[in-house]
Short mmCIF file of C-alpha atoms and ligand atoms in Angstrom, two decimals:
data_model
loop_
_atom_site.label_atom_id
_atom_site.label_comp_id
_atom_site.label_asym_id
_atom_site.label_seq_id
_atom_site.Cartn_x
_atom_site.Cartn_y
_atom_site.Cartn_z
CA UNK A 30 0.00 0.00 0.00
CA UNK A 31 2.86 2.10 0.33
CA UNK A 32 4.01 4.37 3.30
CA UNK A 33 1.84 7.42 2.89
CA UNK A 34 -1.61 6.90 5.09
CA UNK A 35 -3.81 6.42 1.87
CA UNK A 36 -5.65 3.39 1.99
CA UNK A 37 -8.01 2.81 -1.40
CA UNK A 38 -10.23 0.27 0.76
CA UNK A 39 -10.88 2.80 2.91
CA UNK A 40 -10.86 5.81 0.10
CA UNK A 41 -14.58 6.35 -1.47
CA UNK A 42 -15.67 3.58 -4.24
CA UNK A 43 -15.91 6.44 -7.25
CA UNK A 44 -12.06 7.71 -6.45
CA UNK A 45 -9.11 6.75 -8.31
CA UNK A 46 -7.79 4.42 -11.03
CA UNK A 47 -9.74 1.37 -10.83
CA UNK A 48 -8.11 -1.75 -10.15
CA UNK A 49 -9.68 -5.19 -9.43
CA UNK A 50 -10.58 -5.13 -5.77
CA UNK A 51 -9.24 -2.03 -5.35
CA UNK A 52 -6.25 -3.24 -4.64
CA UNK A 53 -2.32 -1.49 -5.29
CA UNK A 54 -1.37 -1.78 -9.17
CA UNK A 55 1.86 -3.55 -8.96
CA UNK A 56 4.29 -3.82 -11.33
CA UNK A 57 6.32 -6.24 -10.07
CA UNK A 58 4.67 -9.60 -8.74
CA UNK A 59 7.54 -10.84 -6.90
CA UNK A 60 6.53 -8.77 -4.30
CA UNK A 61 2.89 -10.56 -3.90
CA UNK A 62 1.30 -13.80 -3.51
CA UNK A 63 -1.74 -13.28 -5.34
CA UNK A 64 -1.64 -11.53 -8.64
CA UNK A 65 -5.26 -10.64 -9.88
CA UNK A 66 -4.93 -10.44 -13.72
CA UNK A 67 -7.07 -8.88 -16.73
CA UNK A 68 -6.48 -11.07 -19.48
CA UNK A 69 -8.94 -9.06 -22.44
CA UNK A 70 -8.94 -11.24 -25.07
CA UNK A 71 -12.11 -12.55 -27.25
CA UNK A 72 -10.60 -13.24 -30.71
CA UNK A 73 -11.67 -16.98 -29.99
CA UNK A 74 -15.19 -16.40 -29.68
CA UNK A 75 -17.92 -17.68 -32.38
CA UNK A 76 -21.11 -15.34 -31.74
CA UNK A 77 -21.23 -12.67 -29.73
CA UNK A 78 -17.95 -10.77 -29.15
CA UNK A 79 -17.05 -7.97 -26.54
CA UNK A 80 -15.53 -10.41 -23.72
CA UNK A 81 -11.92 -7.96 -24.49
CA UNK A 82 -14.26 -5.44 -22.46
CA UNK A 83 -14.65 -7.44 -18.86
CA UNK A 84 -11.37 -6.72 -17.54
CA UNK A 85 -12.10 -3.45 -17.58
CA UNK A 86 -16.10 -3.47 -16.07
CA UNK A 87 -15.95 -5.85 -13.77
CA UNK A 88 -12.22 -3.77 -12.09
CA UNK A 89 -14.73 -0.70 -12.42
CA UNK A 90 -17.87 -2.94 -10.26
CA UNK A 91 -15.35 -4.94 -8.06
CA UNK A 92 -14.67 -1.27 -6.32
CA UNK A 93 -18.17 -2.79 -4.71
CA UNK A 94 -16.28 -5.71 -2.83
CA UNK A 95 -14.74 -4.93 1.05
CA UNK A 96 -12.37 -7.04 3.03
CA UNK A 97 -14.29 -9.54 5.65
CA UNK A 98 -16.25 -12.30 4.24
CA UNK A 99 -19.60 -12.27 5.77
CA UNK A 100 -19.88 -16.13 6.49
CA UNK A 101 -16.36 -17.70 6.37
CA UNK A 102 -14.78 -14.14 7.91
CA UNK A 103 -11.68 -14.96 5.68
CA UNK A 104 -9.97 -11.62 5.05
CA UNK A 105 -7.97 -11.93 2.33
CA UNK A 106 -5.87 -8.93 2.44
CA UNK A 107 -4.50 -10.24 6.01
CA UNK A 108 -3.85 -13.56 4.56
CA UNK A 109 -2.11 -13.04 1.56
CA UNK A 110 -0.32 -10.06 -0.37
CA UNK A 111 -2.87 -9.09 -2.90
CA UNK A 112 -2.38 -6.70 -6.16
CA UNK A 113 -3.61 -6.12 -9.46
CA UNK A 114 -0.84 -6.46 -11.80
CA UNK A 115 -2.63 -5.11 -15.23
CA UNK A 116 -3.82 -6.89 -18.04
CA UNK A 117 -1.77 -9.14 -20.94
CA UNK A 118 0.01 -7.61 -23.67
CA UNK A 119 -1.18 -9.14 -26.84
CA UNK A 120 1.54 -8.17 -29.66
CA UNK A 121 -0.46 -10.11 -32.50
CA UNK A 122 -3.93 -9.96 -31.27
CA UNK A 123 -5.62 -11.08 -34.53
CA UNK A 124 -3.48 -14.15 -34.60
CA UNK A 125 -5.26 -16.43 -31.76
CA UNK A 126 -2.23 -18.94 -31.26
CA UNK A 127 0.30 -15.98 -31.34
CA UNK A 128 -2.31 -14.31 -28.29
CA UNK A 129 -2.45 -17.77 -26.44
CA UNK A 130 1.47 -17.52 -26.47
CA UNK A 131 1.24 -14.08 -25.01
CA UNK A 132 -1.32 -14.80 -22.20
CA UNK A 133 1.29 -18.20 -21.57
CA UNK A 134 4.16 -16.00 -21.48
CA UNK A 135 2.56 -13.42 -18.97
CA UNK A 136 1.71 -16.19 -16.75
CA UNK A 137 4.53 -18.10 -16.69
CA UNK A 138 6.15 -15.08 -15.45
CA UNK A 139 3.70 -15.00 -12.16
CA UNK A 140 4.44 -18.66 -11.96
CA UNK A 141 7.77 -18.27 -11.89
CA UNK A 142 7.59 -15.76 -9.15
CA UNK A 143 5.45 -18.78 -6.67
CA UNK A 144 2.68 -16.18 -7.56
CA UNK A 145 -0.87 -17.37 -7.63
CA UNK A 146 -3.28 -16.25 -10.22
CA UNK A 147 -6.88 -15.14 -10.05
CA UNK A 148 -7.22 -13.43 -13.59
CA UNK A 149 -10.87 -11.98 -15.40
CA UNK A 150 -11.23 -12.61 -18.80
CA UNK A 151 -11.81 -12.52 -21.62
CA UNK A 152 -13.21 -15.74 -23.55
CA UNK A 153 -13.37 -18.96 -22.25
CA UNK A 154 -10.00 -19.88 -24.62
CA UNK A 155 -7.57 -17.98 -22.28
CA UNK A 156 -7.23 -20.90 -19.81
CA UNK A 157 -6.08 -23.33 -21.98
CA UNK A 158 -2.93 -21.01 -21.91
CA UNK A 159 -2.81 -20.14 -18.59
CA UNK A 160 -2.99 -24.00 -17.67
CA UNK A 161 0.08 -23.96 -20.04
CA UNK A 162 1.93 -22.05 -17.25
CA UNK A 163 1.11 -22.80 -14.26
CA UNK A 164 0.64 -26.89 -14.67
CA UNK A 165 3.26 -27.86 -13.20
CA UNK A 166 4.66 -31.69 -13.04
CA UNK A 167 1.32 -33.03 -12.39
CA UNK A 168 -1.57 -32.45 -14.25
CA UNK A 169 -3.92 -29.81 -12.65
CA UNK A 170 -7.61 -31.11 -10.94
CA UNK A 171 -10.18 -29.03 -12.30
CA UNK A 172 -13.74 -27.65 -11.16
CA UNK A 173 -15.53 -25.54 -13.74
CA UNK A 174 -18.48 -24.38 -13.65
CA UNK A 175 -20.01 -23.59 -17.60
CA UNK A 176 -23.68 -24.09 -19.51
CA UNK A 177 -21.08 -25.29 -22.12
CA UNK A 178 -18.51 -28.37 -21.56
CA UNK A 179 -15.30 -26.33 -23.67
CA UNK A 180 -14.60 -30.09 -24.84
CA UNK A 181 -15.17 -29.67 -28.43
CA UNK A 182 -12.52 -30.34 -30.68
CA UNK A 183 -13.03 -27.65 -33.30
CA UNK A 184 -14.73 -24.70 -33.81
CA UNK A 185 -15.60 -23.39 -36.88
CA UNK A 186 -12.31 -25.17 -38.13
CA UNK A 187 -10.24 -23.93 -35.31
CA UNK A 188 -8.89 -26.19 -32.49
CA UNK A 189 -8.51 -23.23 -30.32
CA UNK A 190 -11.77 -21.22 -29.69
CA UNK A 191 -13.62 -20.71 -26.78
CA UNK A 192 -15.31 -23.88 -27.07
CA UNK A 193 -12.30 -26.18 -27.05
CA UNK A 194 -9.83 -25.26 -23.95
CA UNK A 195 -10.62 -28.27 -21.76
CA UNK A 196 -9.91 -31.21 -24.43
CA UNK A 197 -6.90 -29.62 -25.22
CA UNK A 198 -6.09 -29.39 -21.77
CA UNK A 199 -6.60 -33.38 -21.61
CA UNK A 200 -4.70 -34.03 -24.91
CA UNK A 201 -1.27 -31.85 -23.71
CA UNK A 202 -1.63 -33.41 -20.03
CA UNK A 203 -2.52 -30.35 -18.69
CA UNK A 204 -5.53 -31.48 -16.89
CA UNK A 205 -6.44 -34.89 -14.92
CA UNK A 206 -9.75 -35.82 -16.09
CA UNK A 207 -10.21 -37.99 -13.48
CA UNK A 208 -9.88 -34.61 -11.12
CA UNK A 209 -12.42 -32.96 -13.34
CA UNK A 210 -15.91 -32.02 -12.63
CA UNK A 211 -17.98 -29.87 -15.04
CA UNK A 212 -21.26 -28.17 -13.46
CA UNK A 213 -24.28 -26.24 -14.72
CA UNK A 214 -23.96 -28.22 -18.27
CA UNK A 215 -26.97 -27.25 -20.51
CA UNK A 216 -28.59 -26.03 -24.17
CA UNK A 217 -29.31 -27.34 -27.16
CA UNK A 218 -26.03 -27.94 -29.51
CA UNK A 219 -25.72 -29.23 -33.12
CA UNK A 220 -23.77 -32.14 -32.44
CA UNK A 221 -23.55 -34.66 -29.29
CA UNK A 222 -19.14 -34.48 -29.41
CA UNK A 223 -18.55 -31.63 -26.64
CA UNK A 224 -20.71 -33.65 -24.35
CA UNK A 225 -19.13 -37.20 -25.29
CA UNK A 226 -15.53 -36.33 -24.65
CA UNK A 227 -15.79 -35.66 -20.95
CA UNK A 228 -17.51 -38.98 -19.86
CA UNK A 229 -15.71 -41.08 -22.11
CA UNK A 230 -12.38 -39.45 -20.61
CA UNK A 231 -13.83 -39.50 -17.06
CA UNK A 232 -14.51 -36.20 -16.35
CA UNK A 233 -17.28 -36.07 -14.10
CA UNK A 234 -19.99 -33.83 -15.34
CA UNK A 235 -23.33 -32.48 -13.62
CA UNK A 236 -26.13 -30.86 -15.76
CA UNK A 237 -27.89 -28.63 -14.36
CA UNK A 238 -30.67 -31.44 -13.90
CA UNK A 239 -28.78 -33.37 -11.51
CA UNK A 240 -27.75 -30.04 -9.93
CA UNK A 241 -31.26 -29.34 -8.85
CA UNK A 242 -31.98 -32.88 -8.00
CA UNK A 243 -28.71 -33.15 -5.56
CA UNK A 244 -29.05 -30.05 -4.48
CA UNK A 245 -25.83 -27.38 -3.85
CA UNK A 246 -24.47 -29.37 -0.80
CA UNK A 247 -23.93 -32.76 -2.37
CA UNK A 248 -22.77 -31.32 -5.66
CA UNK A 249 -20.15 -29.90 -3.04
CA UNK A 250 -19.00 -33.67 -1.73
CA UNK A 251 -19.24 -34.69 -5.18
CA UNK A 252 -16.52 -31.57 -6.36
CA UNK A 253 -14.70 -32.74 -3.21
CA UNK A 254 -14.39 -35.99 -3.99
CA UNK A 255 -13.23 -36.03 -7.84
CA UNK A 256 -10.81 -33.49 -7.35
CA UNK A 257 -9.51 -34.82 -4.06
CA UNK A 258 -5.91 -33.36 -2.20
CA UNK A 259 -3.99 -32.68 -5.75
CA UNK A 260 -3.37 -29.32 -6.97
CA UNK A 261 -7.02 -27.66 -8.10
CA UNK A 262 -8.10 -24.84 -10.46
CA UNK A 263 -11.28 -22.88 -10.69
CA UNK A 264 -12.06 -21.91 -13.65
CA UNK A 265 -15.83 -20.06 -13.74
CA UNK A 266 -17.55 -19.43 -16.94
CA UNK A 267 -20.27 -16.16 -15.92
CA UNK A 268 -22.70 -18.10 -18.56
CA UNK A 269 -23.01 -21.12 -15.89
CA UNK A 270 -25.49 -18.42 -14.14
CA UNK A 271 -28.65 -17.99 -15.34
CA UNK A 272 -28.92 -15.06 -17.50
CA UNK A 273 -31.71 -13.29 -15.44
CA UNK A 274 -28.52 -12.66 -13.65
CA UNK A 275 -25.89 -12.27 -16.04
CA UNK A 276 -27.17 -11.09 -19.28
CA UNK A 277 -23.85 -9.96 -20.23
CA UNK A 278 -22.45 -12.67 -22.17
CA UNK A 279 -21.56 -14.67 -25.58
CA UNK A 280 -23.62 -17.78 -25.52
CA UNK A 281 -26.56 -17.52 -22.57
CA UNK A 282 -28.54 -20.26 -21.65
CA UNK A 283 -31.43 -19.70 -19.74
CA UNK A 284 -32.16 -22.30 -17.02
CA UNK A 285 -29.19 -21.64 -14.81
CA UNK A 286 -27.58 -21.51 -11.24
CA UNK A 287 -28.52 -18.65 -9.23
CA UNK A 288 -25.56 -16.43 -7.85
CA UNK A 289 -26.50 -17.68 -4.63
CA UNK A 290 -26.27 -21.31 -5.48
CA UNK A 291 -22.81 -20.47 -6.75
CA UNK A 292 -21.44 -18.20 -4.02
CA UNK A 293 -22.63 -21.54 -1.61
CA UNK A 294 -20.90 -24.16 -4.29
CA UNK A 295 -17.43 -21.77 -4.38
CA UNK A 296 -17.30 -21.29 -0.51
CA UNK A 297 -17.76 -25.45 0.03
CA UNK A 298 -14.34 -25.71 -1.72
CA UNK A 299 -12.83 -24.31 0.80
CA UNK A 300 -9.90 -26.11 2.24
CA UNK A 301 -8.83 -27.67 -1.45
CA UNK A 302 -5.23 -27.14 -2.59
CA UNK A 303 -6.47 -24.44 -4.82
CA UNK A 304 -3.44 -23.14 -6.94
CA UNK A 305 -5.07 -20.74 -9.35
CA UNK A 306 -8.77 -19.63 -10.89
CA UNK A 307 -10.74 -17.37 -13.46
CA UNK A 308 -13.85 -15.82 -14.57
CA UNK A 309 -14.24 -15.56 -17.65
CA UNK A 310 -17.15 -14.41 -20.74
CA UNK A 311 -18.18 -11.41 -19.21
CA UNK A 312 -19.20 -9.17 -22.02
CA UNK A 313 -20.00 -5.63 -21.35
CA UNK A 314 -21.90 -4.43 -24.65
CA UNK A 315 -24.38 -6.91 -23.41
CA UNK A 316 -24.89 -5.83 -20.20
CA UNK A 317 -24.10 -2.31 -20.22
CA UNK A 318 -25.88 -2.52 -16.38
CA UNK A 319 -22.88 -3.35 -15.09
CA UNK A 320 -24.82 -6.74 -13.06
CA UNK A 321 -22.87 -9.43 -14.91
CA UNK A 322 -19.69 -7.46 -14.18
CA UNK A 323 -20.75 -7.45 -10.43
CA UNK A 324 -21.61 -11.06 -10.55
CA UNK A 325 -18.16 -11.92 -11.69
CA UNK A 326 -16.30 -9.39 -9.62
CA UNK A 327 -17.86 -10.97 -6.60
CA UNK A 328 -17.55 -14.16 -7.60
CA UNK A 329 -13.74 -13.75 -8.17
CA UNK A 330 -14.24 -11.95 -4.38
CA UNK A 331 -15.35 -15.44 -3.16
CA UNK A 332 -12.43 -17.34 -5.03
CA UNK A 333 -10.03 -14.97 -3.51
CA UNK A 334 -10.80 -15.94 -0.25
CA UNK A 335 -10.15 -19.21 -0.91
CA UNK A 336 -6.98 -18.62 -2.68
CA UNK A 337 -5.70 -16.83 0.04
CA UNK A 338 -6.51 -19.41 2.87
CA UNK A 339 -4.89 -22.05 0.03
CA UNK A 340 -1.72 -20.10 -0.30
CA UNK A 341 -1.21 -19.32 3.11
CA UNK A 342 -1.84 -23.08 3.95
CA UNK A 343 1.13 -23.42 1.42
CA UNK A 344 3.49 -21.60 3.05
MN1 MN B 101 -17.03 -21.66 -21.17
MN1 MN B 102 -20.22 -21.24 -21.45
#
């Protein structure tokens, strides 16, 4: 925070250059344990564009978040050193393997630094490139929550698009499938392959049917179990939520968790070796409310706290 008394959580909401959280802008990451990250790209995306403009809504809406959790009274900030450390620098930004490389390069940086990630996208392809970075020896353990699987293997020709990141993940042994679970799944699609892969790889996945049948607290045990003690990342697709909620997105799909049902499902991972998360498809033009922005910005809130217990537990 610096030495001068000036505290932004304690400065009023409108003031200043917004950062996620309203936490410092740092530079330099070796000086933090949890980077938060703006990673605004959406040249991956087939429909509706304008996920490149999250980063910068939901830093503007998380000015809304404060310190103290209300139920787990996790305060991150005492936990953890917490910053914002910008957004990727895309050199070729119409050339989506040439971006992936940039968003790998950015993280590997943090990685390198024993820095823990919590980034807002951007389309749903940035975290096949992230995984790039930070999976280390062993493959990562995965809970994502999505209306969509990501398991497709192309898109409109490409293997790389929004709706492909977790079967590449499986092909470069990035990601365990057997530590995956997939929750919210839904919609209508043109072909039955995004849905086959996971099952016949052994990723566990929950439609939203089974959701509402289980209910929130044994989809919870059921997360727990798959992904079990190994290394764990959260990776949060906004479209997951119904769109009553959060409108502002690429692909909605009406029938959807509630942000309360999520909130509950994020805060019952708590204790899991979590080593790195996102939230991603948050797209302003279609919510120029600013709600899906403060969905997400909350959301990453809850995953923060979590992160920080996880990285402290680490140390
Ligand atoms: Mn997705
Ligand atoms: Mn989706």
């Amino acid at each position: 925070m610096g030495a001068d008394s000036y505290n932004p959580m304690h400065a009023p909401r409108y003031c200043g250059i917004p950062t996620f959280m309203r936490t410092p802008h740092v530079a330099d990451p070796s000086s933090l344990d949890i980077a938060l990250v703006g990673v605004p790209y959406d040249g991956a995306v087939e429909a509706r564009s304008g996920a490149r403009q999250g980063p910068r809504q939901i830093r503007d809406m998380s000015s809304m978040m404060r310190a103290i959790h209300h139920v787990t009274r996790i305060n991150p900030y005492q936990l953890c050193r917490v910053g914002d450390v910008g957004d990727v620098n895309f050199e070729r930004i119409f050339d989506v393997e040439a971006s992936h490389a940039d968003i790998t390069g950015f993280f590997q940086r943090l990685h390198a630094c024993g820095v823990t990630p919590l980034s807002a996208g951007g389309d749903h392809s940035i975290t096949l490139p992230i995984m790039r970075a930070i999976a280390g020896d062993r493959p990562l353990g995965l809970v994502h929550i999505d209306a969509h699987t990501d398991c497709c293997d192309e898109e409109m020709n490409s293997r790389y698009s929004h709706g492909t990141p977790f079967r590449r993940a499986v092909e470069e042994g990035l990601l365990d499938p057997q530590r995956t679970i997939q929750i919210g799944i839904r919609g209508a699609a043109n072909s039955s392959e995004c849905w086959d892969f996971g099952p016949k790889h052994g990723i566990r996945v929950i439609y939203i049917e089974e959701f509402a049948k289980l209910g929130v607290e044994q989809v919870i045990a059921e997360a727990r179990r798959v992904v079990g003690a190994g290394p764990t990342y959260i990776s949060f697709d906004v479209d997951g939520i119904d769109p009553a909620f959060t409108p502002g997105t690429g692909t909605p799909e009406i029938g959807g968790l509630t942000p309360l049902e999520a909130q509950t499902l994020i805060r019952g991972l708590r204790g899991l070796d979590l080593v790195g998360a996102d939230v991603v498809e948050v797209s302003p033009p279609f919510d120029p409310s600013g709600n899906t922005a403060l969905v997400a910005a909350t959301i990453m809130y809850e995953i923060l706290c979590l992160l920080s217990e996880a990285k402290s537990a680490r140390r």
